[in-house]
Short mmCIF file of C-alpha atoms in Angstrom, two decimals:
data_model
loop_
_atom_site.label_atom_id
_atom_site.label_comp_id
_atom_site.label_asym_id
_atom_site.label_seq_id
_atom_site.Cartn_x
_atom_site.Cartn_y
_atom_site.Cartn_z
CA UNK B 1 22.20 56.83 99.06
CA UNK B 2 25.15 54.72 100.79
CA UNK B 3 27.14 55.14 97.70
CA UNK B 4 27.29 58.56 97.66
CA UNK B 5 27.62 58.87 101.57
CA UNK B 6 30.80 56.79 101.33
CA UNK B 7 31.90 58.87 98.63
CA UNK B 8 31.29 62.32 100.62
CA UNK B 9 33.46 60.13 103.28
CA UNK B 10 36.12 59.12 100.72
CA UNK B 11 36.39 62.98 99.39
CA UNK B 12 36.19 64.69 102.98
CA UNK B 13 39.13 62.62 103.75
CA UNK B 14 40.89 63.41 100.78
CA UNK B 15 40.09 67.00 101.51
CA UNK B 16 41.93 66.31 105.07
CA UNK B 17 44.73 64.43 103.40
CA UNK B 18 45.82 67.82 101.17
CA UNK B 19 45.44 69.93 104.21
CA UNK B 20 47.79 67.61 106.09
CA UNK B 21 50.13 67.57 103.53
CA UNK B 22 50.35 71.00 103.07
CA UNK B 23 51.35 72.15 106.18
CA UNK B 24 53.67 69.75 106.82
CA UNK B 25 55.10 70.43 103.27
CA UNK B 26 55.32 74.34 104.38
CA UNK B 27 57.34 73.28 107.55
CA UNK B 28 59.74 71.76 105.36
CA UNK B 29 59.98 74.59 103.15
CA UNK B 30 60.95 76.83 106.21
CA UNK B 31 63.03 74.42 106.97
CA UNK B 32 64.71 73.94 103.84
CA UNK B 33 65.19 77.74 103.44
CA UNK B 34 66.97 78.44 107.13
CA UNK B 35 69.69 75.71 106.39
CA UNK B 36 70.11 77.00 102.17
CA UNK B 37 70.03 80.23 102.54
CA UNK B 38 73.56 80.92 100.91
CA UNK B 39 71.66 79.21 97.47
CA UNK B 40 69.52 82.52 97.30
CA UNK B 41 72.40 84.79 96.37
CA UNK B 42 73.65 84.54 92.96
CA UNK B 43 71.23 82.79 90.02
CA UNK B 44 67.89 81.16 90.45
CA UNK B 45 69.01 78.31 88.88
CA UNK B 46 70.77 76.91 92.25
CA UNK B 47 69.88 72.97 92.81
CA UNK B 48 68.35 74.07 96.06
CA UNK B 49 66.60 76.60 95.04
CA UNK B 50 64.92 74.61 92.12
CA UNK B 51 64.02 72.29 95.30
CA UNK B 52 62.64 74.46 97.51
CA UNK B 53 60.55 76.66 94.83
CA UNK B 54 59.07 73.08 93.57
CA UNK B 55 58.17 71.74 97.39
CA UNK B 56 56.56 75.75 97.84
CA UNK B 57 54.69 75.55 94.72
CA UNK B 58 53.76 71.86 94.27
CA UNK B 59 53.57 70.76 97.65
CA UNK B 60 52.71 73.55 99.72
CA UNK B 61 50.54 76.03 97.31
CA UNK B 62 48.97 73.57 95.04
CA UNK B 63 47.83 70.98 97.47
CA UNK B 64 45.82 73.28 99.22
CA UNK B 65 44.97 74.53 96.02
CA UNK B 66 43.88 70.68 94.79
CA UNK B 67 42.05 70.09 98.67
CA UNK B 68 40.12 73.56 98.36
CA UNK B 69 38.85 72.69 94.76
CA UNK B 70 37.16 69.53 96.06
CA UNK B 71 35.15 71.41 98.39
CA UNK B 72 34.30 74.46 96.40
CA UNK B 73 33.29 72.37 92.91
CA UNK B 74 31.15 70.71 94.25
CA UNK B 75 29.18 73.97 95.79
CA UNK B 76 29.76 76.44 92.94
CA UNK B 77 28.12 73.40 90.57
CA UNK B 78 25.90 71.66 92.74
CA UNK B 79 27.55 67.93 91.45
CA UNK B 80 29.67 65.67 93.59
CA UNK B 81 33.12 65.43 92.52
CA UNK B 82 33.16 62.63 89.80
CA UNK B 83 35.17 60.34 91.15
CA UNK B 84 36.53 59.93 95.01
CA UNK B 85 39.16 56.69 93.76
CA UNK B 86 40.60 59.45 90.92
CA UNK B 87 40.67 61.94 93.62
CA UNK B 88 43.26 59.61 96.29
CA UNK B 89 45.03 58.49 92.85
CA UNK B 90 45.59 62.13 91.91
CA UNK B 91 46.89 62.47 95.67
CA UNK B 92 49.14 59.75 95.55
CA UNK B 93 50.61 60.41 92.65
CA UNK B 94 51.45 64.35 93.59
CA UNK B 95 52.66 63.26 97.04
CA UNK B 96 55.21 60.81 95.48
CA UNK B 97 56.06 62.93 92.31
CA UNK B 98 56.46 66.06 94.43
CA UNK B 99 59.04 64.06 96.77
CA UNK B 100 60.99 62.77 94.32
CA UNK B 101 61.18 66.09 92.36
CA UNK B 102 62.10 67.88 95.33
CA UNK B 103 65.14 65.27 96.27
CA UNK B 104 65.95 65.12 92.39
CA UNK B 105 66.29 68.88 92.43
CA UNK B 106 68.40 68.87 96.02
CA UNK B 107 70.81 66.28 94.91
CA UNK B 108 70.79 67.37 91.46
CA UNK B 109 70.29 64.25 90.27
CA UNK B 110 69.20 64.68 86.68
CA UNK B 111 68.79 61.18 85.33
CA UNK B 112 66.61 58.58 85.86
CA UNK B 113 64.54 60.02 89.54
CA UNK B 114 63.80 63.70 88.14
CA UNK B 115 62.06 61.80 84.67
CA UNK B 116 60.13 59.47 87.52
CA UNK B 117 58.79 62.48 89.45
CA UNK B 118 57.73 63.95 85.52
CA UNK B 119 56.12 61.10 85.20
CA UNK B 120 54.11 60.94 88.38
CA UNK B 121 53.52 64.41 88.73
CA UNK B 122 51.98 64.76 85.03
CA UNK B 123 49.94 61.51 85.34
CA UNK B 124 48.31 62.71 88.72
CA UNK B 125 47.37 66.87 87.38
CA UNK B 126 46.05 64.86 83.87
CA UNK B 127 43.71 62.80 85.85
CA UNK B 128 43.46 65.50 88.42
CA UNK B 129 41.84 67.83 85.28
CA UNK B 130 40.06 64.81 83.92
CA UNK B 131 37.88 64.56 87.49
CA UNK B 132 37.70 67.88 87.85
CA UNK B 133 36.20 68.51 83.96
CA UNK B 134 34.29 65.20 84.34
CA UNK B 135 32.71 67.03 87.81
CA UNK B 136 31.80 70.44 86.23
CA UNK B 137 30.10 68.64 82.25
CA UNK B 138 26.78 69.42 81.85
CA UNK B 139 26.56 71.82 85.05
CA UNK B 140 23.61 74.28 84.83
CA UNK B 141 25.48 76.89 86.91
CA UNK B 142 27.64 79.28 84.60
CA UNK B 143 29.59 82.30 86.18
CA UNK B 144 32.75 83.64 85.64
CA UNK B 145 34.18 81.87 88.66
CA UNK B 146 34.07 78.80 86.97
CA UNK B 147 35.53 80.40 83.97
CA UNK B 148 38.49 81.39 85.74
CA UNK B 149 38.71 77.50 87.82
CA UNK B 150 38.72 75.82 84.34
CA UNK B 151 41.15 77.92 82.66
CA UNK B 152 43.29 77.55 85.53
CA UNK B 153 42.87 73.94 85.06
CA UNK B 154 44.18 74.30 81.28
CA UNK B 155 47.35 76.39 82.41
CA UNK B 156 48.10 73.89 85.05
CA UNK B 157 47.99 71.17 82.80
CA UNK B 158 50.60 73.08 80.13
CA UNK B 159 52.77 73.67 83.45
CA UNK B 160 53.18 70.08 83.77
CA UNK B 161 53.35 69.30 80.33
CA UNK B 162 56.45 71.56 80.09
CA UNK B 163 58.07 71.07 83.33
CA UNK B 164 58.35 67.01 81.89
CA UNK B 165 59.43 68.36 78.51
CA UNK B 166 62.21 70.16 80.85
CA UNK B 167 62.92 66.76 82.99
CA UNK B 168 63.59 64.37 79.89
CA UNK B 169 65.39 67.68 78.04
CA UNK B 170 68.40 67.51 80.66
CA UNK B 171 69.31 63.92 79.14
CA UNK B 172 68.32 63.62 75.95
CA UNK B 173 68.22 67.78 74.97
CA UNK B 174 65.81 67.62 72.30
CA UNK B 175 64.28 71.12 72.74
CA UNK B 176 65.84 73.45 70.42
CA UNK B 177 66.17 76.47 72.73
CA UNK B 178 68.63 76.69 75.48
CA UNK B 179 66.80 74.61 79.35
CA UNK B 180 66.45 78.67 81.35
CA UNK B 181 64.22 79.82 78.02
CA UNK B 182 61.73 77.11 78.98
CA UNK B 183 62.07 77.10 82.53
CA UNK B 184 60.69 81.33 82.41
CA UNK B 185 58.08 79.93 80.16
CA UNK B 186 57.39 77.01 82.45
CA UNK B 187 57.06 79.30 85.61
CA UNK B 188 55.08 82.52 83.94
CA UNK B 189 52.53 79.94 82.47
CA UNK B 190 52.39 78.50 86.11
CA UNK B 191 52.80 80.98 88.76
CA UNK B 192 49.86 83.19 86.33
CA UNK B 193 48.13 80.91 84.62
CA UNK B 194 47.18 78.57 87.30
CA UNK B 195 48.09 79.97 90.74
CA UNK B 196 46.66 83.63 89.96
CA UNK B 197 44.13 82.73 87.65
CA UNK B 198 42.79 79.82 90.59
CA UNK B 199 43.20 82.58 93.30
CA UNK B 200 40.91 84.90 91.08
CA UNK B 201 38.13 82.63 90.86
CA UNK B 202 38.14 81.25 93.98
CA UNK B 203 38.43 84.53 96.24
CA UNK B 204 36.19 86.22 94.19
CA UNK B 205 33.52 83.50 94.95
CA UNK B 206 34.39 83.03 98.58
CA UNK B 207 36.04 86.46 100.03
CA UNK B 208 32.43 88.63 99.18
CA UNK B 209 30.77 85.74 100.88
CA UNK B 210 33.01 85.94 104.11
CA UNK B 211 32.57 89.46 103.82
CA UNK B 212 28.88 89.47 103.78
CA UNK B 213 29.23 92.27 100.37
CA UNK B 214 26.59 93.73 98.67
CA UNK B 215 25.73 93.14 95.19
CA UNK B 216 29.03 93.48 92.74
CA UNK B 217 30.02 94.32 89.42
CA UNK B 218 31.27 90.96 87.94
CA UNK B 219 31.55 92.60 84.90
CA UNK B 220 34.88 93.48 86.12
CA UNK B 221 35.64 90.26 86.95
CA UNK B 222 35.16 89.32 82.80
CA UNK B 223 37.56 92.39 81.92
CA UNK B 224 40.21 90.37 84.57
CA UNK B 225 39.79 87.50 82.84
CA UNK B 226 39.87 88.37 79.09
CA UNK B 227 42.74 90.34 79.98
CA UNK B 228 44.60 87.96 81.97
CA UNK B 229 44.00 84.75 79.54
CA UNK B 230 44.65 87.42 76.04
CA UNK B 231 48.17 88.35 77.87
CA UNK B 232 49.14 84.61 78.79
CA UNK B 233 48.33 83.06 75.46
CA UNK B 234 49.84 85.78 73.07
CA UNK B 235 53.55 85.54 75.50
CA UNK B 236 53.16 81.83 74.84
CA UNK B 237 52.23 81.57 71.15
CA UNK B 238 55.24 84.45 71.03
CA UNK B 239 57.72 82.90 73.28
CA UNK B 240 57.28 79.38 71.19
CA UNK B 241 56.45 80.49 67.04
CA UNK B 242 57.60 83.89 66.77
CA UNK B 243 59.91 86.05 68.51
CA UNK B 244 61.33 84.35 71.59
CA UNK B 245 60.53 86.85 74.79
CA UNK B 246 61.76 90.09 73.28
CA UNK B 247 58.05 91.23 73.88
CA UNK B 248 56.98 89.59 76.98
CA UNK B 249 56.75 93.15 79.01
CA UNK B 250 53.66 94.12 76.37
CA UNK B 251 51.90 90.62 77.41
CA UNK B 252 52.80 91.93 80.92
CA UNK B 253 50.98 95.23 81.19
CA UNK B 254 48.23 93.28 79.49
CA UNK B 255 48.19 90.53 82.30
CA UNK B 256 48.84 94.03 84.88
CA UNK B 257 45.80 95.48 83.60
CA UNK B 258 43.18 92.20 84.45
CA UNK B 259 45.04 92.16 88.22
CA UNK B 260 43.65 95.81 88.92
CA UNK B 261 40.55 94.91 87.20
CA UNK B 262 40.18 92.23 90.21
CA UNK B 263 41.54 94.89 92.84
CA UNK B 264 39.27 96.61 91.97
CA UNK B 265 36.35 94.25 92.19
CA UNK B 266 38.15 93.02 96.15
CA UNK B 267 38.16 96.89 97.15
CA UNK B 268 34.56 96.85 96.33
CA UNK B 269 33.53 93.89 98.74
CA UNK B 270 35.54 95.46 101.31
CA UNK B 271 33.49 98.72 100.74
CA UNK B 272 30.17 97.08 100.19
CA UNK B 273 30.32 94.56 103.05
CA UNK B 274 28.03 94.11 106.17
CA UNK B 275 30.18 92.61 108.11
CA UNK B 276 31.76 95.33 109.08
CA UNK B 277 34.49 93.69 112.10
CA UNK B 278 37.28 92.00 109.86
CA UNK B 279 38.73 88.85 111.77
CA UNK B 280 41.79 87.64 111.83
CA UNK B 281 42.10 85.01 108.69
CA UNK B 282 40.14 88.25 106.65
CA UNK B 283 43.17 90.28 107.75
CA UNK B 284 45.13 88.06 106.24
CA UNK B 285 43.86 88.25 102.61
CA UNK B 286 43.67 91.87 102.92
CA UNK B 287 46.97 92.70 103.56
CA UNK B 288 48.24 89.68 100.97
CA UNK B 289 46.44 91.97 98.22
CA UNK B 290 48.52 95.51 99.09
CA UNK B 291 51.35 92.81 99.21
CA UNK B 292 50.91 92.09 95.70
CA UNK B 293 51.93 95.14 94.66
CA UNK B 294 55.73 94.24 96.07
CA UNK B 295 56.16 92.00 92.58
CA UNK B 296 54.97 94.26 90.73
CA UNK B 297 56.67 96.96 91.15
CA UNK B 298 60.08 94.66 91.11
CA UNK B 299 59.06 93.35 88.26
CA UNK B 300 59.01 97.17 86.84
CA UNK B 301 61.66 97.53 88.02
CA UNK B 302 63.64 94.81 86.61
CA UNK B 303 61.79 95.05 83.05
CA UNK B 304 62.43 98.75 82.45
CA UNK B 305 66.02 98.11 83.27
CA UNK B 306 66.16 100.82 86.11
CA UNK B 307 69.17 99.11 87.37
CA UNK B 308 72.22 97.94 85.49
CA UNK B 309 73.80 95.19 87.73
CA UNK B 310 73.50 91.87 86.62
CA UNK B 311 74.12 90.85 90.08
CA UNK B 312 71.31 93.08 91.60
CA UNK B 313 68.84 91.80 88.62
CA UNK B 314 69.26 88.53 89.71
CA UNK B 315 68.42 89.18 93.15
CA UNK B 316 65.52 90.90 91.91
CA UNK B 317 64.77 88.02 89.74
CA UNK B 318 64.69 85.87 92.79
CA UNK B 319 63.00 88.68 95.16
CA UNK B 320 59.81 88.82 92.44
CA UNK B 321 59.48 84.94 92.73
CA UNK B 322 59.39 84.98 96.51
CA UNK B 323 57.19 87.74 97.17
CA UNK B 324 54.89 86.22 95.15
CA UNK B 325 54.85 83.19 95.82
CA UNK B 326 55.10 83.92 100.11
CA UNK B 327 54.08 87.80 100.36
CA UNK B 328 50.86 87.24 97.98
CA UNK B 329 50.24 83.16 97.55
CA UNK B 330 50.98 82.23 101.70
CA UNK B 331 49.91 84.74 103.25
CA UNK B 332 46.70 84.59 101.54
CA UNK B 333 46.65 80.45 102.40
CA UNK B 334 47.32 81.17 105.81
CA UNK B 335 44.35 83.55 106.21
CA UNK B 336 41.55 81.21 104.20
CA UNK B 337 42.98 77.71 105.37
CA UNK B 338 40.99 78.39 108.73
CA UNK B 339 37.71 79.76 107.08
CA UNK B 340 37.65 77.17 104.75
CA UNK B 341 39.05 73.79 106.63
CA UNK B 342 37.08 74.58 110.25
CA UNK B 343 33.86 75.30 108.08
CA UNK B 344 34.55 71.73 106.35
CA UNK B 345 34.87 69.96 109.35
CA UNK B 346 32.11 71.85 111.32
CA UNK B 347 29.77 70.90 108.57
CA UNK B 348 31.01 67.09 108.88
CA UNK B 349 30.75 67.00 112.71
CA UNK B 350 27.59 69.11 113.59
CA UNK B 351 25.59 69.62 110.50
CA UNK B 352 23.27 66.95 111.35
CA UNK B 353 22.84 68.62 114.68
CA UNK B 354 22.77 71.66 114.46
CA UNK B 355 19.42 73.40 115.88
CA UNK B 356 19.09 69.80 118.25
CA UNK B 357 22.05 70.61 120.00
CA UNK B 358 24.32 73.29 121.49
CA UNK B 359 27.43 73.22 118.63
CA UNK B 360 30.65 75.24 118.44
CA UNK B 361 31.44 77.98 115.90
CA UNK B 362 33.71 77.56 112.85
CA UNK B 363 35.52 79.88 114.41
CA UNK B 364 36.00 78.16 117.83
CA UNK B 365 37.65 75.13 116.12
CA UNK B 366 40.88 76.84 116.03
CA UNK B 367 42.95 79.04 118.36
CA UNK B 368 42.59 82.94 117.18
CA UNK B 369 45.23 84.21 119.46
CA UNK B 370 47.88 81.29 117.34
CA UNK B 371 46.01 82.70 114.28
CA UNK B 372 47.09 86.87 114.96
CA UNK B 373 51.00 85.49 115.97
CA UNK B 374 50.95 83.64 112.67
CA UNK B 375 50.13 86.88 111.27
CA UNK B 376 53.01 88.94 112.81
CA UNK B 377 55.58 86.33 112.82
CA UNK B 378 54.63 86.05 109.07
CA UNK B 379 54.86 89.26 108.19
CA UNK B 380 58.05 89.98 109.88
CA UNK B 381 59.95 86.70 108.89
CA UNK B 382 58.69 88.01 104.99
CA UNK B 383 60.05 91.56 104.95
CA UNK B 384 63.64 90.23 106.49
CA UNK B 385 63.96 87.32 103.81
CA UNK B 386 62.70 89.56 101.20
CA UNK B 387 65.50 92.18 102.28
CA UNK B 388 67.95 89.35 102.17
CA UNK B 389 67.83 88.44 99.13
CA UNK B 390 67.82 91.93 97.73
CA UNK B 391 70.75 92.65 99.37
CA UNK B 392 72.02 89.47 99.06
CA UNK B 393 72.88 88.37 102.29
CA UNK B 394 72.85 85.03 103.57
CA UNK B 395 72.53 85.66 107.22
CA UNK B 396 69.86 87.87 106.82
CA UNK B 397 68.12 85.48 105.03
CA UNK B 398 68.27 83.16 107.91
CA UNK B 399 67.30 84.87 110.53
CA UNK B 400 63.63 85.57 108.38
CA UNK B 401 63.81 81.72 107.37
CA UNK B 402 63.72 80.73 111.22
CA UNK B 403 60.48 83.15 111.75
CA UNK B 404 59.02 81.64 108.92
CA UNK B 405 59.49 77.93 110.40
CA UNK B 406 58.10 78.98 113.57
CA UNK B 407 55.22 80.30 111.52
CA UNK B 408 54.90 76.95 109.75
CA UNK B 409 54.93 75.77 113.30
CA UNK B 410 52.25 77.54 114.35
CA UNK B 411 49.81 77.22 111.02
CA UNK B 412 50.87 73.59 111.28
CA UNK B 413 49.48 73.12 115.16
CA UNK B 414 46.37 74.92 114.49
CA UNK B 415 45.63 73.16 111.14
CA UNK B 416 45.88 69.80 113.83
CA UNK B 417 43.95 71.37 115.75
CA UNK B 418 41.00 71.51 113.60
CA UNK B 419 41.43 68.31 111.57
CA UNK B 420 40.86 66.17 115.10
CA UNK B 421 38.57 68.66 116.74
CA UNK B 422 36.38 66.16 118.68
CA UNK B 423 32.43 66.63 119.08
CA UNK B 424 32.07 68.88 122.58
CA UNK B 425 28.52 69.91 121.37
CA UNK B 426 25.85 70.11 124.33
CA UNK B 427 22.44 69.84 124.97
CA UNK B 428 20.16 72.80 124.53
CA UNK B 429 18.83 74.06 127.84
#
């Protein structure tokens, strides 16, 4: 019994660890973006702009990604994660890798520290999906959610496996296509195949249970995945054996089809839901779902060559990335971080004591009021960086980049704010 309460220890401060990290890797980003904004006109494949898309998606998206999946395995499969030691391994590694990428990338140093951060990055997400697989063998519970968490797990791993293939390929160029074929490969497979396929199976398990949502169709939740998985793995077997990319809009509209499958399921726990006040964090995820659509319809755009300028297509290029990756992916975050991280620590604090004692909320562990100016701050600092870089303008870009750092700012203080919440329960009168 001590061995496993250490390890429930050992993981909840793990948990903490990616939380921490996250935010503070989010600041940076903003950071980053207000003082590189000129690197955002022109092509994507701008030294800063490789390092700031690698610090958003490694160190701000998927270590909340990684700290989230340690507390929702474990409840979706009724196991403790298999190993707390892999866990901080896997966390070292990432934080180190993810560093050194992101300064590789800045300096545009190709050599020796960008083939280190390959290194570290694919050694931590292969023992990352070794604990993770070890956690869910033999697990009685079966759903779809747990479909969708271990084929995220697969597409994660292929990420990393490519991005190194793409690291060592700048010295020794061994791959026998040109570096930007790979790197589209490299970032479909990732933002879709592990960010969007995670998102799916995790908000589908947690948002009808925030919502309090009647019983649902998860039938359409099967259709989203079968779809989704079909359209990844035919562009991928295509874009490597067959015919390069020359039919990657068909795998598209496949892929398009299992994301309104999954709309479709969300719009029905909005419908179905008992609770019928949406706070603050749910306000979030709702709007991050119309904002979805943005991408998509850029990405229409872009594929059915409704404009002719090369310039403008590579601002749209750039434009589909970002409002993906901040009008869908972040905003989303921002919303669930709170739900999920004050309900972790208010079931570490006052779980024990609940009913003996008078105990706060979940929701009293962090300020709402920060939460709704996150919101608008967000929102604005979104659509004036997203206009920027359509219309390519630098400035303009800036001035959304400094919102965005003061909503970092703000996420950041409130994140704090939970993590070292101290015990103010009471005693019952």
């Amino acid at each position: 019994m001590l061995k496993s309460a250490l390890r429930d220890i050992y993981i909840y401060r793990i948990i903490l660890a990616h939380y921490i990290s996250s935010a503070i890797f989010f600041l940076i980003v903003s950071v980053l973006l207000m003082f590189s904004s000129d690197a955002f006109i022109g092509h994507y494949f701008h030294p800063k702009t490789l390092a700031i898309t690698h610090l958003t998606t490694l160190g701000w998206v998927t270590f909340i990604m990684m700290g989230s999946l340690y507390q929702l395995i474990p409840v979706i499969t009724n196991k403790k994660i298999y190993s707390s030691v892999l866990a901080f391994m896997v966390y070292l590694l990432m934080l180190i890798g993810t560093i050194l990428l992101s300064i590789s990338f800045w300096i545009f140093d190709i050599g020796f520290i960008i083939e280190t951060a390959a290194c570290f990055l694919f050694l931590g997400i292969t023992l990352f999906l070794i604990n993770i697989l070890l956690t869910m063998k033999d697990s009685k519970e079966k759903n779809i959610e747990i479909d969708f968490i271990q084929a995220s797990m697969f597409w994660f791993w292929l990420t990393a496996f490519i991005g190194s293939l793409l690291a060592f390929n700048f010295r020794f160029t061994f791959l026998p296509k040109d570096h930007l074929y790979y790197l589209k490969i490299h970032a479909h497979i990732g933002l879709i195949g592990w960010f969007l396929c995670l998102i799916i199976g995790v908000s589908s398990k947690l948002i009808p249970m925030f919502l309090l949502s009647g019983k649902l169709n998860t039938n359409y939740l099967s259709y989203c995945y079968y779809l989704i998985n079909l359209g990844l793995l035919g562009f991928l077997i295509d874009a490597l054996f067959l015919n390069g990319l020359d039919r990657a809009p068909v795998y598209s509209v496949i892929i398009l089809f299992g994301i309104c499958f999954f709309l479709y399921f969300i719009s029905n726990a909005f419908k179905t839901r008992a609770r019928k006040k949406i706070d603050i964090n749910l306000k979030h995820t709702y709007i991050s779902f119309f904002l979805i659509t943005i991408p998509i319809i850029l990405w229409g755009i872009l594929k059915f060559k409704i404009v002719a300028d090369k310039q403008i297509e590579l601002q749209i290029s750039s434009a589909i990335v970002f409002s993906l990756l901040f009008g869908f992916i972040t905003l989303l975050i921002l919303g669930q971080t709170f739900k999920n991280l004050a309900f972790i620590v208010w079931l570490k604090k006052y779980q024990e004591i609940s009913g003996k004692v008078k105990t706060p909320l979940p929701k009293d562990l962090y300020s709402e009021k920060i939460a709704t100016l996150q919101l608008y701050l967000f929102i604005i600092s979104f659509i004036i960086v997203l206009y920027g870089i359509l219309m390519s303008n630098s400035v303009t870009i800036k001035l959304g980049a400094i919102s965005l750092m003061i909503t970092a700012i703000l996420y950041t203080i409130n994140v704090f704010k939970i993590i070292f919440h101290k015990d103010n329960s009471t005693p019952l009168v």
